[in-house]
Amino acid sequence: MERDLRGYMELAAEAAWEAGRLTLGYFRRGVGVETKADGTEVTRADREAEALLRRRIQERCPGHGILGEEGGESGEGARARWILDPIDGTRAFVRGVPLYAVLVGLEVEGRCEAGAAYFPALDEMVCAASGEGCFLNGRRVRVSATEGLGRALCAFTDAASFERHGRGPQWGRVLRSVGSCRGWSDAYGHALVATGRADLMLDPVVNPWDCAPFPPILREAGGYFGDWSGEETIYGGEALSTTRRLLPEVLRLLGPQNG
């Protein structure tokens, strides 16, 4: 399996690119929106993109499992599992904001090992595999060398969500500590950290499919992706991307002893 990780990264990127081009056929064209039971939005583009991703993966990796936001899980118990979000940032997508992403991640025995995040409206592809590096449109990238949170740029999705999910005090401390904050939302914030264009991305609530490509992407870029206690995981219900240099300071601000 390890020898194939670069190939799986390439498959993730190819599938994400193809699904992303499909979504562009609906982007800024008034696609209909439905509300799911959990209150989130879904469109025809979400469903068609995930169906395409599933077909491509099943063609190339018939023994692998798949977990998708729209289609649920298939192939339970497989050693390798693909985790898909056909449109991360559906709310941005339906409003014509170009920061939405197609996310494809590969988990092997519980560890995220390869993946791709494609931003179709920007034509930016960020992909990585363990031991193979992190790439933006084919160019090797790394996290920033920013020293100290006072010079750091922090990205986020929804400022009000921190208070809603009981993280208002932590968010307040981060706001007071960083150099600046910008609402570059959803997956794009994590991609900005991996490519050295932002230093910190915080999200108080996530699902596994919102972030499956990012552990290998941040790891291979020299950074960290995981929960707010320092564990690299996509199952913590929260997400943090930052540089290894800034991680201890960020974790101190987010820790339970601070609120």
PDB file of N, CA, C and O in Angstrom, residues 169-239:
ATOM      1  N   PRO A 169     -14.826  32.035  24.244  1.00  0.00           N
ATOM      2  CA  PRO A 169     -13.637  32.529  24.953  1.00  0.00           C
ATOM      3  C   PRO A 169     -12.327  32.225  24.219  1.00  0.00           C
ATOM      4  O   PRO A 169     -11.437  33.079  24.141  1.00  0.00           O
ATOM      5  N   GLN A 170     -12.213  31.004  23.685  1.00  0.00           N
ATOM      6  CA  GLN A 170     -10.993  30.648  22.941  1.00  0.00           C
ATOM      7  C   GLN A 170     -10.838  31.520  21.702  1.00  0.00           C
ATOM      8  O   GLN A 170      -9.750  31.997  21.387  1.00  0.00           O
ATOM      9  N   TRP A 171     -11.928  31.719  20.980  1.00  0.00           N
ATOM     10  CA  TRP A 171     -11.890  32.551  19.782  1.00  0.00           C
ATOM     11  C   TRP A 171     -11.493  33.987  20.132  1.00  0.00           C
ATOM     12  O   TRP A 171     -10.701  34.621  19.425  1.00  0.00           O
ATOM     13  N   GLY A 172     -12.013  34.486  21.243  1.00  0.00           N
ATOM     14  CA  GLY A 172     -11.642  35.832  21.671  1.00  0.00           C
ATOM     15  C   GLY A 172     -10.150  35.956  21.950  1.00  0.00           C
ATOM     16  O   GLY A 172      -9.521  36.961  21.592  1.00  0.00           O
ATOM     17  N   ARG A 173      -9.573  34.940  22.591  1.00  0.00           N
ATOM     18  CA  ARG A 173      -8.142  34.997  22.868  1.00  0.00           C
ATOM     19  C   ARG A 173      -7.320  34.954  21.582  1.00  0.00           C
ATOM     20  O   ARG A 173      -6.305  35.626  21.453  1.00  0.00           O
ATOM     21  N   VAL A 174      -7.767  34.125  20.628  1.00  0.00           N
ATOM     22  CA  VAL A 174      -7.060  34.075  19.347  1.00  0.00           C
ATOM     23  C   VAL A 174      -7.135  35.428  18.658  1.00  0.00           C
ATOM     24  O   VAL A 174      -6.121  35.950  18.155  1.00  0.00           O
ATOM     25  N   LEU A 175      -8.316  36.034  18.617  1.00  0.00           N
ATOM     26  CA  LEU A 175      -8.480  37.339  17.970  1.00  0.00           C
ATOM     27  C   LEU A 175      -7.547  38.381  18.570  1.00  0.00           C
ATOM     28  O   LEU A 175      -6.991  39.212  17.843  1.00  0.00           O
ATOM     29  N   ARG A 176      -7.392  38.348  19.879  1.00  0.00           N
ATOM     30  CA  ARG A 176      -6.535  39.332  20.539  1.00  0.00           C
ATOM     31  C   ARG A 176      -5.056  39.049  20.345  1.00  0.00           C
ATOM     32  O   ARG A 176      -4.224  39.928  20.576  1.00  0.00           O
ATOM     33  N   SER A 177      -4.726  37.822  19.906  1.00  0.00           N
ATOM     34  CA  SER A 177      -3.319  37.419  19.835  1.00  0.00           C
ATOM     35  C   SER A 177      -2.729  37.492  18.443  1.00  0.00           C
ATOM     36  O   SER A 177      -1.517  37.676  18.296  1.00  0.00           O
ATOM     37  N   VAL A 178      -3.550  37.320  17.400  1.00  0.00           N
ATOM     38  CA  VAL A 178      -3.019  37.252  16.042  1.00  0.00           C
ATOM     39  C   VAL A 178      -2.904  38.642  15.422  1.00  0.00           C
ATOM     40  O   VAL A 178      -3.503  39.608  15.895  1.00  0.00           O
ATOM     41  N   GLY A 179      -2.118  38.706  14.350  1.00  0.00           N
ATOM     42  CA  GLY A 179      -1.940  39.975  13.666  1.00  0.00           C
ATOM     43  C   GLY A 179      -3.182  40.413  12.919  1.00  0.00           C
ATOM     44  O   GLY A 179      -3.533  41.593  12.899  1.00  0.00           O
ATOM     45  N   SER A 180      -3.883  39.462  12.281  1.00  0.00           N
ATOM     46  CA  SER A 180      -5.106  39.780  11.541  1.00  0.00           C
ATOM     47  C   SER A 180      -5.922  38.524  11.324  1.00  0.00           C
ATOM     48  O   SER A 180      -5.401  37.410  11.393  1.00  0.00           O
ATOM     49  N   CYS A 181      -7.222  38.704  11.048  1.00  0.00           N
ATOM     50  CA  CYS A 181      -8.136  37.596  10.768  1.00  0.00           C
ATOM     51  C   CYS A 181      -8.911  37.898   9.495  1.00  0.00           C
ATOM     52  O   CYS A 181      -9.308  39.044   9.262  1.00  0.00           O
ATOM     53  N   ARG A 182      -9.128  36.870   8.699  1.00  0.00           N
ATOM     54  CA  ARG A 182      -9.896  37.003   7.464  1.00  0.00           C
ATOM     55  C   ARG A 182     -10.826  35.800   7.320  1.00  0.00           C
ATOM     56  O   ARG A 182     -10.421  34.656   7.568  1.00  0.00           O
ATOM     57  N   GLY A 183     -12.050  36.032   6.854  1.00  0.00           N
ATOM     58  CA  GLY A 183     -13.027  34.957   6.722  1.00  0.00           C
ATOM     59  C   GLY A 183     -12.927  34.210   5.407  1.00  0.00           C
ATOM     60  O   GLY A 183     -13.912  34.152   4.668  1.00  0.00           O
ATOM     61  N   TRP A 184     -11.777  33.660   5.105  1.00  0.00           N
ATOM     62  CA  TRP A 184     -11.595  32.834   3.904  1.00  0.00           C
ATOM     63  C   TRP A 184     -12.031  31.425   4.255  1.00  0.00           C
ATOM     64  O   TRP A 184     -11.296  30.647   4.851  1.00  0.00           O
ATOM     65  N   SER A 185     -13.211  31.061   3.806  1.00  0.00           N
ATOM     66  CA  SER A 185     -13.978  30.049   4.499  1.00  0.00           C
ATOM     67  C   SER A 185     -13.657  28.619   4.143  1.00  0.00           C
ATOM     68  O   SER A 185     -13.034  28.319   3.131  1.00  0.00           O
ATOM     69  N   ASP A 186     -14.167  27.738   5.027  1.00  0.00           N
ATOM     70  CA  ASP A 186     -14.216  26.299   4.793  1.00  0.00           C
ATOM     71  C   ASP A 186     -12.834  25.750   4.426  1.00  0.00           C
ATOM     72  O   ASP A 186     -11.829  26.137   5.011  1.00  0.00           O
ATOM     73  N   ALA A 187     -12.801  24.834   3.474  1.00  0.00           N
ATOM     74  CA  ALA A 187     -11.546  24.162   3.131  1.00  0.00           C
ATOM     75  C   ALA A 187     -10.469  25.122   2.657  1.00  0.00           C
ATOM     76  O   ALA A 187      -9.280  24.852   2.813  1.00  0.00           O
ATOM     77  N   TYR A 188     -10.879  26.242   2.071  1.00  0.00           N
ATOM     78  CA  TYR A 188      -9.871  27.145   1.519  1.00  0.00           C
ATOM     79  C   TYR A 188      -8.941  27.688   2.605  1.00  0.00           C
ATOM     80  O   TYR A 188      -7.753  27.898   2.358  1.00  0.00           O
ATOM     81  N   GLY A 189      -9.462  27.891   3.798  1.00  0.00           N
ATOM     82  CA  GLY A 189      -8.600  28.357   4.877  1.00  0.00           C
ATOM     83  C   GLY A 189      -7.491  27.376   5.197  1.00  0.00           C
ATOM     84  O   GLY A 189      -6.341  27.759   5.405  1.00  0.00           O
ATOM     85  N   HIS A 190      -7.816  26.085   5.241  1.00  0.00           N
ATOM     86  CA  HIS A 190      -6.803  25.070   5.509  1.00  0.00           C
ATOM     87  C   HIS A 190      -5.794  24.993   4.361  1.00  0.00           C
ATOM     88  O   HIS A 190      -4.588  24.821   4.588  1.00  0.00           O
ATOM     89  N   ALA A 191      -6.274  25.138   3.134  1.00  0.00           N
ATOM     90  CA  ALA A 191      -5.361  25.142   1.992  1.00  0.00           C
ATOM     91  C   ALA A 191      -4.426  26.339   2.041  1.00  0.00           C
ATOM     92  O   ALA A 191      -3.245  26.233   1.669  1.00  0.00           O
ATOM     93  N   LEU A 192      -4.924  27.488   2.480  1.00  0.00           N
ATOM     94  CA  LEU A 192      -4.070  28.666   2.599  1.00  0.00           C
ATOM     95  C   LEU A 192      -2.941  28.437   3.600  1.00  0.00           C
ATOM     96  O   LEU A 192      -1.801  28.881   3.377  1.00  0.00           O
ATOM     97  N   VAL A 193      -3.233  27.753   4.692  1.00  0.00           N
ATOM     98  CA  VAL A 193      -2.177  27.461   5.662  1.00  0.00           C
ATOM     99  C   VAL A 193      -1.147  26.519   5.053  1.00  0.00           C
ATOM    100  O   VAL A 193       0.072  26.745   5.168  1.00  0.00           O
ATOM    101  N   ALA A 194      -1.591  25.480   4.385  1.00  0.00           N
ATOM    102  CA  ALA A 194      -0.669  24.501   3.799  1.00  0.00           C
ATOM    103  C   ALA A 194       0.243  25.122   2.757  1.00  0.00           C
ATOM    104  O   ALA A 194       1.379  24.680   2.584  1.00  0.00           O
ATOM    105  N   THR A 195      -0.244  26.146   2.073  1.00  0.00           N
ATOM    106  CA  THR A 195       0.532  26.751   0.989  1.00  0.00           C
ATOM    107  C   THR A 195       1.251  28.022   1.424  1.00  0.00           C
ATOM    108  O   THR A 195       1.778  28.751   0.585  1.00  0.00           O
ATOM    109  N   GLY A 196       1.256  28.309   2.730  1.00  0.00           N
ATOM    110  CA  GLY A 196       2.035  29.425   3.253  1.00  0.00           C
ATOM    111  C   GLY A 196       1.401  30.781   3.102  1.00  0.00           C
ATOM    112  O   GLY A 196       2.042  31.798   3.365  1.00  0.00           O
ATOM    113  N   ARG A 197       0.120  30.828   2.740  1.00  0.00           N
ATOM    114  CA  ARG A 197      -0.544  32.117   2.528  1.00  0.00           C
ATOM    115  C   ARG A 197      -1.334  32.579   3.744  1.00  0.00           C
ATOM    116  O   ARG A 197      -1.757  33.739   3.802  1.00  0.00           O
ATOM    117  N   ALA A 198      -1.569  31.708   4.686  1.00  0.00           N
ATOM    118  CA  ALA A 198      -2.131  32.039   5.990  1.00  0.00           C
ATOM    119  C   ALA A 198      -1.369  31.196   7.008  1.00  0.00           C
ATOM    120  O   ALA A 198      -0.646  30.261   6.652  1.00  0.00           O
ATOM    121  N   ASP A 199      -1.519  31.543   8.278  1.00  0.00           N
ATOM    122  CA  ASP A 199      -0.731  30.883   9.319  1.00  0.00           C
ATOM    123  C   ASP A 199      -1.562  30.015  10.252  1.00  0.00           C
ATOM    124  O   ASP A 199      -1.021  29.177  10.969  1.00  0.00           O
ATOM    125  N   LEU A 200      -2.880  30.204  10.222  1.00  0.00           N
ATOM    126  CA  LEU A 200      -3.744  29.535  11.188  1.00  0.00           C
ATOM    127  C   LEU A 200      -5.155  29.503  10.623  1.00  0.00           C
ATOM    128  O   LEU A 200      -5.629  30.506  10.075  1.00  0.00           O
ATOM    129  N   MET A 201      -5.816  28.344  10.722  1.00  0.00           N
ATOM    130  CA  MET A 201      -7.221  28.214  10.357  1.00  0.00           C
ATOM    131  C   MET A 201      -7.925  27.478  11.483  1.00  0.00           C
ATOM    132  O   MET A 201      -7.471  26.410  11.918  1.00  0.00           O
ATOM    133  N   LEU A 202      -9.035  28.037  11.952  1.00  0.00           N
ATOM    134  CA  LEU A 202      -9.788  27.454  13.054  1.00  0.00           C
ATOM    135  C   LEU A 202     -11.221  27.187  12.623  1.00  0.00           C
ATOM    136  O   LEU A 202     -11.853  28.033  11.982  1.00  0.00           O
ATOM    137  N   ASP A 203     -11.736  26.015  12.991  1.00  0.00           N
ATOM    138  CA  ASP A 203     -13.131  25.677  12.737  1.00  0.00           C
ATOM    139  C   ASP A 203     -13.659  24.953  13.962  1.00  0.00           C
ATOM    140  O   ASP A 203     -13.127  23.911  14.342  1.00  0.00           O
ATOM    141  N   PRO A 204     -14.710  25.471  14.614  1.00  0.00           N
ATOM    142  CA  PRO A 204     -15.203  24.846  15.845  1.00  0.00           C
ATOM    143  C   PRO A 204     -16.072  23.622  15.628  1.00  0.00           C
ATOM    144  O   PRO A 204     -16.393  22.927  16.591  1.00  0.00           O
ATOM    145  N   VAL A 205     -16.471  23.343  14.384  1.00  0.00           N
ATOM    146  CA  VAL A 205     -17.306  22.158  14.136  1.00  0.00           C
ATOM    147  C   VAL A 205     -17.053  21.670  12.712  1.00  0.00           C
ATOM    148  O   VAL A 205     -17.105  22.434  11.760  1.00  0.00           O
ATOM    149  N   VAL A 206     -16.713  20.367  12.587  1.00  0.00           N
ATOM    150  CA  VAL A 206     -16.488  19.752  11.278  1.00  0.00           C
ATOM    151  C   VAL A 206     -16.971  18.299  11.317  1.00  0.00           C
ATOM    152  O   VAL A 206     -17.081  17.688  12.379  1.00  0.00           O
ATOM    153  N   ASN A 207     -17.216  17.753  10.137  1.00  0.00           N
ATOM    154  CA  ASN A 207     -17.432  16.324   9.943  1.00  0.00           C
ATOM    155  C   ASN A 207     -16.196  15.723   9.290  1.00  0.00           C
ATOM    156  O   ASN A 207     -15.379  16.460   8.697  1.00  0.00           O
ATOM    157  N   PRO A 208     -16.020  14.412   9.350  1.00  0.00           N
ATOM    158  CA  PRO A 208     -14.819  13.813   8.742  1.00  0.00           C
ATOM    159  C   PRO A 208     -14.647  14.161   7.267  1.00  0.00           C
ATOM    160  O   PRO A 208     -13.518  14.385   6.810  1.00  0.00           O
ATOM    161  N   TRP A 209     -15.747  14.220   6.504  1.00  0.00           N
ATOM    162  CA  TRP A 209     -15.605  14.503   5.074  1.00  0.00           C
ATOM    163  C   TRP A 209     -15.217  15.949   4.800  1.00  0.00           C
ATOM    164  O   TRP A 209     -14.818  16.269   3.686  1.00  0.00           O
ATOM    165  N   ASP A 210     -15.344  16.826   5.805  1.00  0.00           N
ATOM    166  CA  ASP A 210     -14.930  18.215   5.619  1.00  0.00           C
ATOM    167  C   ASP A 210     -13.421  18.371   5.601  1.00  0.00           C
ATOM    168  O   ASP A 210     -12.926  19.445   5.244  1.00  0.00           O
ATOM    169  N   CYS A 211     -12.694  17.343   6.006  1.00  0.00           N
ATOM    170  CA  CYS A 211     -11.272  17.560   6.234  1.00  0.00           C
ATOM    171  C   CYS A 211     -10.371  16.373   5.922  1.00  0.00           C
ATOM    172  O   CYS A 211      -9.173  16.412   6.227  1.00  0.00           O
ATOM    173  N   ALA A 212     -10.876  15.325   5.274  1.00  0.00           N
ATOM    174  CA  ALA A 212     -10.077  14.114   5.076  1.00  0.00           C
ATOM    175  C   ALA A 212      -8.761  14.319   4.329  1.00  0.00           C
ATOM    176  O   ALA A 212      -7.778  13.631   4.618  1.00  0.00           O
ATOM    177  N   PRO A 213      -8.651  15.227   3.345  1.00  0.00           N
ATOM    178  CA  PRO A 213      -7.350  15.390   2.680  1.00  0.00           C
ATOM    179  C   PRO A 213      -6.322  16.143   3.510  1.00  0.00           C
ATOM    180  O   PRO A 213      -5.123  16.098   3.196  1.00  0.00           O
ATOM    181  N   PHE A 214      -6.757  16.839   4.556  1.00  0.00           N
ATOM    182  CA  PHE A 214      -5.869  17.821   5.159  1.00  0.00           C
ATOM    183  C   PHE A 214      -4.802  17.276   6.104  1.00  0.00           C
ATOM    184  O   PHE A 214      -3.737  17.891   6.226  1.00  0.00           O
ATOM    185  N   PRO A 215      -4.994  16.151   6.808  1.00  0.00           N
ATOM    186  CA  PRO A 215      -3.847  15.645   7.572  1.00  0.00           C
ATOM    187  C   PRO A 215      -2.601  15.402   6.719  1.00  0.00           C
ATOM    188  O   PRO A 215      -1.515  15.913   7.055  1.00  0.00           O
ATOM    189  N   PRO A 216      -2.684  14.672   5.601  1.00  0.00           N
ATOM    190  CA  PRO A 216      -1.462  14.529   4.797  1.00  0.00           C
ATOM    191  C   PRO A 216      -1.035  15.830   4.141  1.00  0.00           C
ATOM    192  O   PRO A 216       0.179  16.087   3.991  1.00  0.00           O
ATOM    193  N   ILE A 217      -1.972  16.665   3.725  1.00  0.00           N
ATOM    194  CA  ILE A 217      -1.599  17.934   3.097  1.00  0.00           C
ATOM    195  C   ILE A 217      -0.796  18.797   4.056  1.00  0.00           C
ATOM    196  O   ILE A 217       0.282  19.304   3.710  1.00  0.00           O
ATOM    197  N   LEU A 218      -1.292  18.973   5.280  1.00  0.00           N
ATOM    198  CA  LEU A 218      -0.556  19.807   6.248  1.00  0.00           C
ATOM    199  C   LEU A 218       0.710  19.134   6.716  1.00  0.00           C
ATOM    200  O   LEU A 218       1.759  19.778   6.877  1.00  0.00           O
ATOM    201  N   ARG A 219       0.646  17.823   6.939  1.00  0.00           N
ATOM    202  CA  ARG A 219       1.828  17.083   7.392  1.00  0.00           C
ATOM    203  C   ARG A 219       2.966  17.219   6.394  1.00  0.00           C
ATOM    204  O   ARG A 219       4.110  17.512   6.751  1.00  0.00           O
ATOM    205  N   GLU A 220       2.660  17.008   5.111  1.00  0.00           N
ATOM    206  CA  GLU A 220       3.690  17.063   4.083  1.00  0.00           C
ATOM    207  C   GLU A 220       4.156  18.483   3.787  1.00  0.00           C
ATOM    208  O   GLU A 220       5.243  18.679   3.252  1.00  0.00           O
ATOM    209  N   ALA A 221       3.338  19.468   4.162  1.00  0.00           N
ATOM    210  CA  ALA A 221       3.741  20.866   4.003  1.00  0.00           C
ATOM    211  C   ALA A 221       4.520  21.376   5.212  1.00  0.00           C
ATOM    212  O   ALA A 221       4.909  22.547   5.247  1.00  0.00           O
ATOM    213  N   GLY A 222       4.734  20.517   6.206  1.00  0.00           N
ATOM    214  CA  GLY A 222       5.480  20.911   7.395  1.00  0.00           C
ATOM    215  C   GLY A 222       4.625  21.493   8.495  1.00  0.00           C
ATOM    216  O   GLY A 222       5.163  22.097   9.426  1.00  0.00           O
ATOM    217  N   GLY A 223       3.320  21.310   8.413  1.00  0.00           N
ATOM    218  CA  GLY A 223       2.423  21.882   9.404  1.00  0.00           C
ATOM    219  C   GLY A 223       1.641  20.835  10.169  1.00  0.00           C
ATOM    220  O   GLY A 223       1.997  19.657  10.211  1.00  0.00           O
ATOM    221  N   TYR A 224       0.545  21.290  10.765  1.00  0.00           N
ATOM    222  CA  TYR A 224      -0.303  20.448  11.613  1.00  0.00           C
ATOM    223  C   TYR A 224      -1.747  20.604  11.194  1.00  0.00           C
ATOM    224  O   TYR A 224      -2.232  21.723  10.974  1.00  0.00           O
ATOM    225  N   PHE A 225      -2.477  19.490  11.109  1.00  0.00           N
ATOM    226  CA  PHE A 225      -3.933  19.499  11.012  1.00  0.00           C
ATOM    227  C   PHE A 225      -4.473  18.500  12.021  1.00  0.00           C
ATOM    228  O   PHE A 225      -4.040  17.338  12.046  1.00  0.00           O
ATOM    229  N   GLY A 226      -5.442  18.933  12.811  1.00  0.00           N
ATOM    230  CA  GLY A 226      -6.056  18.028  13.773  1.00  0.00           C
ATOM    231  C   GLY A 226      -7.035  18.755  14.655  1.00  0.00           C
ATOM    232  O   GLY A 226      -7.597  19.790  14.273  1.00  0.00           O
ATOM    233  N   ASP A 227      -7.245  18.215  15.852  1.00  0.00           N
ATOM    234  CA  ASP A 227      -8.199  18.843  16.762  1.00  0.00           C
ATOM    235  C   ASP A 227      -7.516  19.935  17.576  1.00  0.00           C
ATOM    236  O   ASP A 227      -6.338  20.231  17.394  1.00  0.00           O
ATOM    237  N   TRP A 228      -8.268  20.518  18.504  1.00  0.00           N
ATOM    238  CA  TRP A 228      -7.755  21.667  19.247  1.00  0.00           C
ATOM    239  C   TRP A 228      -6.912  21.256  20.455  1.00  0.00           C
ATOM    240  O   TRP A 228      -6.472  22.109  21.220  1.00  0.00           O
ATOM    241  N   SER A 229      -6.685  19.952  20.629  1.00  0.00           N
ATOM    242  CA  SER A 229      -5.841  19.505  21.729  1.00  0.00           C
ATOM    243  C   SER A 229      -4.502  18.966  21.244  1.00  0.00           C
ATOM    244  O   SER A 229      -3.691  18.503  22.044  1.00  0.00           O
ATOM    245  N   GLY A 230      -4.260  18.999  19.932  1.00  0.00           N
ATOM    246  CA  GLY A 230      -2.973  18.590  19.387  1.00  0.00           C
ATOM    247  C   GLY A 230      -2.943  17.197  18.806  1.00  0.00           C
ATOM    248  O   GLY A 230      -1.867  16.692  18.479  1.00  0.00           O
ATOM    249  N   GLU A 231      -4.108  16.550  18.629  1.00  0.00           N
ATOM    250  CA  GLU A 231      -4.150  15.212  18.041  1.00  0.00           C
ATOM    251  C   GLU A 231      -4.489  15.311  16.560  1.00  0.00           C
ATOM    252  O   GLU A 231      -5.502  15.918  16.186  1.00  0.00           O
ATOM    253  N   GLU A 232      -3.655  14.696  15.718  1.00  0.00           N
ATOM    254  CA  GLU A 232      -3.946  14.670  14.292  1.00  0.00           C
ATOM    255  C   GLU A 232      -5.104  13.712  14.058  1.00  0.00           C
ATOM    256  O   GLU A 232      -4.957  12.503  14.152  1.00  0.00           O
ATOM    257  N   THR A 233      -6.268  14.267  13.725  1.00  0.00           N
ATOM    258  CA  THR A 233      -7.463  13.460  13.540  1.00  0.00           C
ATOM    259  C   THR A 233      -8.466  14.228  12.708  1.00  0.00           C
ATOM    260  O   THR A 233      -8.451  15.469  12.679  1.00  0.00           O
ATOM    261  N   ILE A 234      -9.361  13.495  12.040  1.00  0.00           N
ATOM    262  CA  ILE A 234     -10.497  14.118  11.363  1.00  0.00           C
ATOM    263  C   ILE A 234     -11.794  13.815  12.102  1.00  0.00           C
ATOM    264  O   ILE A 234     -12.864  14.149  11.618  1.00  0.00           O
ATOM    265  N   TYR A 235     -11.685  13.213  13.277  1.00  0.00           N
ATOM    266  CA  TYR A 235     -12.855  12.772  14.026  1.00  0.00           C
ATOM    267  C   TYR A 235     -13.060  13.540  15.326  1.00  0.00           C
ATOM    268  O   TYR A 235     -13.842  13.116  16.171  1.00  0.00           O
ATOM    269  N   GLY A 236     -12.385  14.659  15.490  1.00  0.00           N
ATOM    270  CA  GLY A 236     -12.497  15.409  16.735  1.00  0.00           C
ATOM    271  C   GLY A 236     -13.682  16.355  16.790  1.00  0.00           C
ATOM    272  O   GLY A 236     -13.927  16.978  17.825  1.00  0.00           O
ATOM    273  N   GLY A 237     -14.402  16.506  15.665  1.00  0.00           N
ATOM    274  CA  GLY A 237     -15.527  17.421  15.639  1.00  0.00           C
ATOM    275  C   GLY A 237     -15.141  18.874  15.534  1.00  0.00           C
ATOM    276  O   GLY A 237     -16.006  19.761  15.565  1.00  0.00           O
ATOM    277  N   GLU A 238     -13.862  19.152  15.407  1.00  0.00           N
ATOM    278  CA  GLU A 238     -13.315  20.503  15.304  1.00  0.00           C
ATOM    279  C   GLU A 238     -12.044  20.416  14.474  1.00  0.00           C
ATOM    280  O   GLU A 238     -11.527  19.312  14.245  1.00  0.00           O
ATOM    281  N   ALA A 239     -11.551  21.545  13.994  1.00  0.00           N
ATOM    282  CA  ALA A 239     -10.369  21.492  13.137  1.00  0.00           C
ATOM    283  C   ALA A 239      -9.459  22.686  13.379  1.00  0.00           C
ATOM    284  O   ALA A 239      -9.914  23.806  13.627  1.00  0.00           O
TER     285      ALA A 239
END
